[in-house]
Amino acid sequence: MKTIQVQVPDTLLLHPQNSMADMERRSQFLLALKFFELGELSSGQAAQMCGMSRAAFLTEASRTGVAVADLPPEGMDDEFANA
């Protein structure tokens, strides 16, 4: 895996609860999430990118409003019928 550096505005660190470590973790998650949302990474790859388990990544992705499944309507019917 490669490493990149990202500059962030100082205003993101003005809140006392936002440490550099927190900002780094959040930035890694948000970047991985966007690549996942664009279909450029699988959920497993995105989870690995931000140091999370796949289940934790999918849970957090869902909480942010990102769809974690992309099934056609007939696929949804099958999933619910078998649940």
Short mmCIF file of N, CA, C and O in Angstrom, two decimals:
data_model
loop_
_atom_site.label_atom_id
_atom_site.label_comp_id
_atom_site.label_asym_id
_atom_site.label_seq_id
_atom_site.Cartn_x
_atom_site.Cartn_y
_atom_site.Cartn_z
N MET A 1 0.85 -1.17 0.00
CA MET A 1 0.00 0.00 0.00
C MET A 1 0.90 1.23 0.00
O MET A 1 1.93 1.25 0.65
N LYS A 2 0.50 2.26 -0.70
CA LYS A 2 1.26 3.51 -0.81
C LYS A 2 0.73 4.53 0.19
O LYS A 2 -0.39 4.43 0.68
N THR A 3 1.54 5.53 0.48
CA THR A 3 1.17 6.60 1.41
C THR A 3 1.13 7.92 0.65
O THR A 3 2.02 8.19 -0.17
N ILE A 4 0.11 8.72 0.94
CA ILE A 4 0.03 10.07 0.40
C ILE A 4 -0.15 11.04 1.56
O ILE A 4 -0.55 10.65 2.66
N GLN A 5 0.15 12.29 1.32
CA GLN A 5 -0.08 13.33 2.32
C GLN A 5 -1.19 14.23 1.83
O GLN A 5 -1.29 14.53 0.64
N VAL A 6 -2.03 14.67 2.76
CA VAL A 6 -3.15 15.55 2.43
C VAL A 6 -3.11 16.75 3.37
O VAL A 6 -2.98 16.59 4.58
N GLN A 7 -3.22 17.92 2.81
CA GLN A 7 -3.28 19.12 3.62
C GLN A 7 -4.73 19.38 4.01
O GLN A 7 -5.64 19.21 3.19
N VAL A 8 -4.93 19.77 5.27
CA VAL A 8 -6.27 20.11 5.75
C VAL A 8 -6.22 21.49 6.40
O VAL A 8 -5.19 21.87 6.98
N PRO A 9 -7.31 22.24 6.33
CA PRO A 9 -7.33 23.56 6.96
C PRO A 9 -7.18 23.45 8.48
O PRO A 9 -7.67 22.50 9.10
N ASP A 10 -6.50 24.40 9.07
CA ASP A 10 -6.32 24.44 10.52
C ASP A 10 -7.66 24.46 11.25
O ASP A 10 -7.75 23.97 12.37
N THR A 11 -8.69 25.01 10.62
CA THR A 11 -9.99 25.11 11.29
C THR A 11 -10.55 23.74 11.67
O THR A 11 -11.33 23.64 12.61
N LEU A 12 -10.15 22.69 10.96
CA LEU A 12 -10.62 21.35 11.31
C LEU A 12 -10.05 20.88 12.64
O LEU A 12 -10.58 19.97 13.27
N LEU A 13 -8.97 21.50 13.08
CA LEU A 13 -8.32 21.09 14.33
C LEU A 13 -8.60 22.07 15.47
O LEU A 13 -8.02 21.92 16.55
N LEU A 14 -9.47 23.04 15.26
CA LEU A 14 -9.75 24.03 16.30
C LEU A 14 -10.53 23.45 17.46
O LEU A 14 -10.44 23.94 18.58
N HIS A 15 -11.33 22.43 17.22
CA HIS A 15 -12.12 21.83 18.28
C HIS A 15 -11.23 20.95 19.15
O HIS A 15 -10.45 20.15 18.63
N PRO A 16 -11.33 21.09 20.46
CA PRO A 16 -10.43 20.33 21.36
C PRO A 16 -10.50 18.81 21.17
O PRO A 16 -9.54 18.11 21.41
N GLN A 17 -11.64 18.29 20.74
CA GLN A 17 -11.78 16.84 20.58
C GLN A 17 -11.14 16.33 19.29
O GLN A 17 -11.03 15.14 19.09
N ASN A 18 -10.70 17.23 18.42
CA ASN A 18 -10.08 16.84 17.15
C ASN A 18 -8.57 16.85 17.26
O ASN A 18 -7.93 17.88 17.10
N SER A 19 -7.96 15.71 17.52
CA SER A 19 -6.51 15.61 17.55
C SER A 19 -6.02 15.29 16.13
O SER A 19 -6.80 14.93 15.26
N MET A 20 -4.73 15.39 15.93
CA MET A 20 -4.17 15.04 14.62
C MET A 20 -4.44 13.57 14.31
O MET A 20 -4.75 13.22 13.17
N ALA A 21 -4.35 12.71 15.31
CA ALA A 21 -4.61 11.27 15.10
C ALA A 21 -6.06 11.06 14.69
O ALA A 21 -6.35 10.26 13.79
N ASP A 22 -6.98 11.77 15.35
CA ASP A 22 -8.41 11.66 14.99
C ASP A 22 -8.64 12.14 13.56
O ASP A 22 -9.39 11.53 12.80
N MET A 23 -8.00 13.26 13.21
CA MET A 23 -8.16 13.81 11.86
C MET A 23 -7.60 12.85 10.82
O MET A 23 -8.19 12.66 9.76
N GLU A 24 -6.49 12.20 11.13
CA GLU A 24 -5.91 11.24 10.20
C GLU A 24 -6.84 10.05 9.99
O GLU A 24 -7.09 9.64 8.86
N ARG A 25 -7.37 9.49 11.09
CA ARG A 25 -8.29 8.35 10.98
C ARG A 25 -9.55 8.73 10.20
O ARG A 25 -10.00 7.98 9.33
N ARG A 26 -10.10 9.89 10.52
CA ARG A 26 -11.33 10.34 9.83
C ARG A 26 -11.06 10.58 8.35
O ARG A 26 -11.87 10.20 7.50
N SER A 27 -9.94 11.19 8.03
CA SER A 27 -9.59 11.45 6.64
C SER A 27 -9.40 10.16 5.86
O SER A 27 -9.86 10.03 4.72
N GLN A 28 -8.73 9.18 6.47
CA GLN A 28 -8.55 7.89 5.81
C GLN A 28 -9.89 7.23 5.56
O GLN A 28 -10.13 6.67 4.47
N PHE A 29 -10.78 7.27 6.55
CA PHE A 29 -12.10 6.66 6.38
C PHE A 29 -12.87 7.36 5.27
O PHE A 29 -13.45 6.70 4.40
N LEU A 30 -12.91 8.69 5.29
CA LEU A 30 -13.69 9.42 4.30
C LEU A 30 -13.16 9.22 2.89
O LEU A 30 -13.94 9.11 1.93
N LEU A 31 -11.85 9.15 2.74
CA LEU A 31 -11.27 8.91 1.42
C LEU A 31 -11.60 7.49 0.95
O LEU A 31 -12.03 7.29 -0.20
N ALA A 32 -11.45 6.52 1.83
CA ALA A 32 -11.80 5.14 1.48
C ALA A 32 -13.29 5.02 1.15
O ALA A 32 -13.68 4.34 0.21
N LEU A 33 -14.10 5.72 1.92
CA LEU A 33 -15.55 5.71 1.70
C LEU A 33 -15.91 6.25 0.32
O LEU A 33 -16.73 5.67 -0.39
N LYS A 34 -15.27 7.34 -0.07
CA LYS A 34 -15.57 7.93 -1.38
C LYS A 34 -15.13 7.00 -2.51
O LYS A 34 -15.87 6.81 -3.48
N PHE A 35 -13.95 6.39 -2.39
CA PHE A 35 -13.52 5.44 -3.41
C PHE A 35 -14.48 4.25 -3.48
O PHE A 35 -14.77 3.74 -4.57
N PHE A 36 -14.98 3.79 -2.33
CA PHE A 36 -15.96 2.71 -2.29
C PHE A 36 -17.25 3.15 -2.97
O PHE A 36 -17.81 2.43 -3.79
N GLU A 37 -17.71 4.35 -2.64
CA GLU A 37 -18.96 4.88 -3.20
C GLU A 37 -18.86 5.01 -4.72
O GLU A 37 -19.84 4.76 -5.43
N LEU A 38 -17.69 5.37 -5.21
CA LEU A 38 -17.48 5.51 -6.66
C LEU A 38 -17.28 4.17 -7.36
O LEU A 38 -17.19 4.11 -8.58
N GLY A 39 -17.18 3.10 -6.58
CA GLY A 39 -16.98 1.77 -7.15
C GLY A 39 -15.54 1.48 -7.51
O GLY A 39 -15.26 0.51 -8.22
N GLU A 40 -14.61 2.29 -7.01
CA GLU A 40 -13.20 2.08 -7.32
C GLU A 40 -12.52 1.14 -6.33
O GLU A 40 -11.43 0.63 -6.62
N LEU A 41 -13.13 0.92 -5.17
CA LEU A 41 -12.64 -0.04 -4.18
C LEU A 41 -13.78 -0.92 -3.73
O LEU A 41 -14.92 -0.45 -3.62
N SER A 42 -13.48 -2.17 -3.44
CA SER A 42 -14.47 -3.05 -2.81
C SER A 42 -14.58 -2.64 -1.34
O SER A 42 -13.73 -1.91 -0.82
N SER A 43 -15.60 -3.14 -0.66
CA SER A 43 -15.75 -2.82 0.76
C SER A 43 -14.56 -3.36 1.56
O SER A 43 -14.10 -2.72 2.50
N GLY A 44 -14.04 -4.51 1.17
CA GLY A 44 -12.89 -5.08 1.86
C GLY A 44 -11.64 -4.24 1.66
O GLY A 44 -10.88 -4.01 2.61
N GLN A 45 -11.43 -3.77 0.44
CA GLN A 45 -10.27 -2.92 0.16
C GLN A 45 -10.39 -1.59 0.90
O GLN A 45 -9.41 -1.09 1.45
N ALA A 46 -11.58 -1.01 0.90
CA ALA A 46 -11.80 0.26 1.60
C ALA A 46 -11.59 0.09 3.09
O ALA A 46 -10.98 0.94 3.74
N ALA A 47 -12.08 -1.01 3.64
CA ALA A 47 -11.90 -1.27 5.07
C ALA A 47 -10.42 -1.40 5.40
O ALA A 47 -9.94 -0.83 6.39
N GLN A 48 -9.68 -2.11 4.58
CA GLN A 48 -8.24 -2.27 4.79
C GLN A 48 -7.54 -0.92 4.70
O GLN A 48 -6.65 -0.62 5.50
N MET A 49 -7.95 -0.09 3.76
CA MET A 49 -7.34 1.22 3.57
C MET A 49 -7.43 2.08 4.82
O MET A 49 -6.52 2.83 5.13
N CYS A 50 -8.54 1.96 5.54
CA CYS A 50 -8.71 2.81 6.73
C CYS A 50 -8.55 2.04 8.04
O CYS A 50 -8.88 2.55 9.11
N GLY A 51 -8.03 0.80 7.96
CA GLY A 51 -7.71 0.05 9.17
C GLY A 51 -8.90 -0.43 9.97
O GLY A 51 -8.84 -0.51 11.19
N MET A 52 -9.98 -0.75 9.28
CA MET A 52 -11.19 -1.22 9.95
C MET A 52 -11.50 -2.63 9.48
O MET A 52 -11.03 -3.06 8.43
N SER A 53 -12.35 -3.32 10.23
CA SER A 53 -12.89 -4.59 9.73
C SER A 53 -13.91 -4.25 8.65
O SER A 53 -14.44 -3.13 8.60
N ARG A 54 -14.19 -5.20 7.80
CA ARG A 54 -15.17 -4.97 6.73
C ARG A 54 -16.54 -4.66 7.33
O ARG A 54 -17.24 -3.76 6.87
N ALA A 55 -16.93 -5.39 8.37
CA ALA A 55 -18.23 -5.16 9.01
C ALA A 55 -18.31 -3.76 9.61
O ALA A 55 -19.32 -3.06 9.44
N ALA A 56 -17.25 -3.33 10.27
CA ALA A 56 -17.23 -1.98 10.87
C ALA A 56 -17.30 -0.92 9.77
O ALA A 56 -18.01 0.08 9.90
N PHE A 57 -16.56 -1.14 8.68
CA PHE A 57 -16.58 -0.18 7.57
C PHE A 57 -17.99 -0.07 6.99
O PHE A 57 -18.49 1.03 6.76
N LEU A 58 -18.62 -1.21 6.71
CA LEU A 58 -19.96 -1.18 6.13
C LEU A 58 -20.97 -0.54 7.08
O LEU A 58 -21.87 0.19 6.63
N THR A 59 -20.83 -0.77 8.36
CA THR A 59 -21.72 -0.14 9.35
C THR A 59 -21.55 1.37 9.32
O THR A 59 -22.54 2.12 9.27
N GLU A 60 -20.30 1.84 9.34
CA GLU A 60 -20.04 3.29 9.30
C GLU A 60 -20.47 3.89 7.97
O GLU A 60 -21.00 5.00 7.93
N ALA A 61 -20.26 3.18 6.88
CA ALA A 61 -20.67 3.67 5.57
C ALA A 61 -22.18 3.87 5.54
O ALA A 61 -22.68 4.89 5.07
N SER A 62 -22.89 2.92 6.08
CA SER A 62 -24.35 3.01 6.14
C SER A 62 -24.79 4.20 6.98
O SER A 62 -25.72 4.93 6.62
N ARG A 63 -24.11 4.42 8.10
CA ARG A 63 -24.44 5.56 8.98
C ARG A 63 -24.25 6.90 8.29
O ARG A 63 -24.92 7.87 8.63
N THR A 64 -23.32 6.96 7.34
CA THR A 64 -23.08 8.21 6.63
C THR A 64 -24.03 8.39 5.44
O THR A 64 -23.97 9.40 4.76
N GLY A 65 -24.86 7.38 5.19
CA GLY A 65 -25.82 7.48 4.10
C GLY A 65 -25.34 6.89 2.79
O GLY A 65 -26.01 7.02 1.77
N VAL A 66 -24.20 6.23 2.80
CA VAL A 66 -23.69 5.59 1.59
C VAL A 66 -24.30 4.20 1.47
O VAL A 66 -24.28 3.42 2.42
N ALA A 67 -24.85 3.91 0.31
CA ALA A 67 -25.46 2.59 0.07
C ALA A 67 -24.37 1.52 0.13
O ALA A 67 -23.32 1.67 -0.48
N VAL A 68 -24.63 0.47 0.87
CA VAL A 68 -23.64 -0.60 1.00
C VAL A 68 -23.98 -1.80 0.12
O VAL A 68 -23.21 -2.75 0.05
N ALA A 69 -25.12 -1.76 -0.54
CA ALA A 69 -25.51 -2.82 -1.47
C ALA A 69 -26.09 -2.16 -2.71
O ALA A 69 -26.81 -1.17 -2.61
N ASP A 70 -25.77 -2.71 -3.85
CA ASP A 70 -26.26 -2.17 -5.11
C ASP A 70 -26.95 -3.28 -5.88
O ASP A 70 -26.37 -3.91 -6.76
N LEU A 71 -28.18 -3.57 -5.47
CA LEU A 71 -28.94 -4.65 -6.09
C LEU A 71 -30.09 -4.10 -6.91
O LEU A 71 -30.74 -3.13 -6.51
N PRO A 72 -30.38 -4.73 -8.05
CA PRO A 72 -31.57 -4.33 -8.81
C PRO A 72 -32.82 -4.73 -8.02
O PRO A 72 -32.74 -5.57 -7.11
N PRO A 73 -33.97 -4.16 -8.33
CA PRO A 73 -35.20 -4.48 -7.58
C PRO A 73 -35.48 -5.97 -7.44
O PRO A 73 -35.86 -6.44 -6.37
N GLU A 74 -35.27 -6.75 -8.51
CA GLU A 74 -35.54 -8.19 -8.42
C GLU A 74 -34.54 -8.87 -7.48
O GLU A 74 -34.88 -9.83 -6.80
N GLY A 75 -33.32 -8.35 -7.41
CA GLY A 75 -32.34 -8.89 -6.48
C GLY A 75 -32.73 -8.59 -5.04
O GLY A 75 -32.51 -9.41 -4.14
N MET A 76 -33.31 -7.43 -4.80
CA MET A 76 -33.79 -7.08 -3.47
C MET A 76 -34.91 -8.02 -3.05
O MET A 76 -34.95 -8.47 -1.91
N ASP A 77 -35.83 -8.31 -3.97
CA ASP A 77 -36.92 -9.23 -3.66
C ASP A 77 -36.37 -10.60 -3.23
O ASP A 77 -36.84 -11.19 -2.27
N ASP A 78 -35.37 -11.07 -3.96
CA ASP A 78 -34.75 -12.37 -3.63
C ASP A 78 -34.10 -12.32 -2.25
O ASP A 78 -34.23 -13.26 -1.46
N GLU A 79 -33.40 -11.24 -1.96
CA GLU A 79 -32.72 -11.11 -0.67
C GLU A 79 -33.72 -11.12 0.48
O GLU A 79 -33.52 -11.79 1.48
N PHE A 80 -34.82 -10.36 0.34
CA PHE A 80 -35.81 -10.30 1.40
C PHE A 80 -36.58 -11.62 1.54
O PHE A 80 -36.94 -12.02 2.64
N ALA A 81 -36.79 -12.32 0.43
CA ALA A 81 -37.49 -13.60 0.47
C ALA A 81 -36.66 -14.65 1.21
O ALA A 81 -37.21 -15.53 1.87
N ASN A 82 -35.35 -14.54 1.10
CA ASN A 82 -34.45 -15.52 1.72
C ASN A 82 -33.96 -15.10 3.11
O ASN A 82 -33.19 -15.82 3.72
N ALA A 83 -34.39 -13.94 3.57
CA ALA A 83 -33.90 -13.44 4.87
C ALA A 83 -34.59 -14.14 6.03
O ALA A 83 -35.61 -14.69 6.01
#
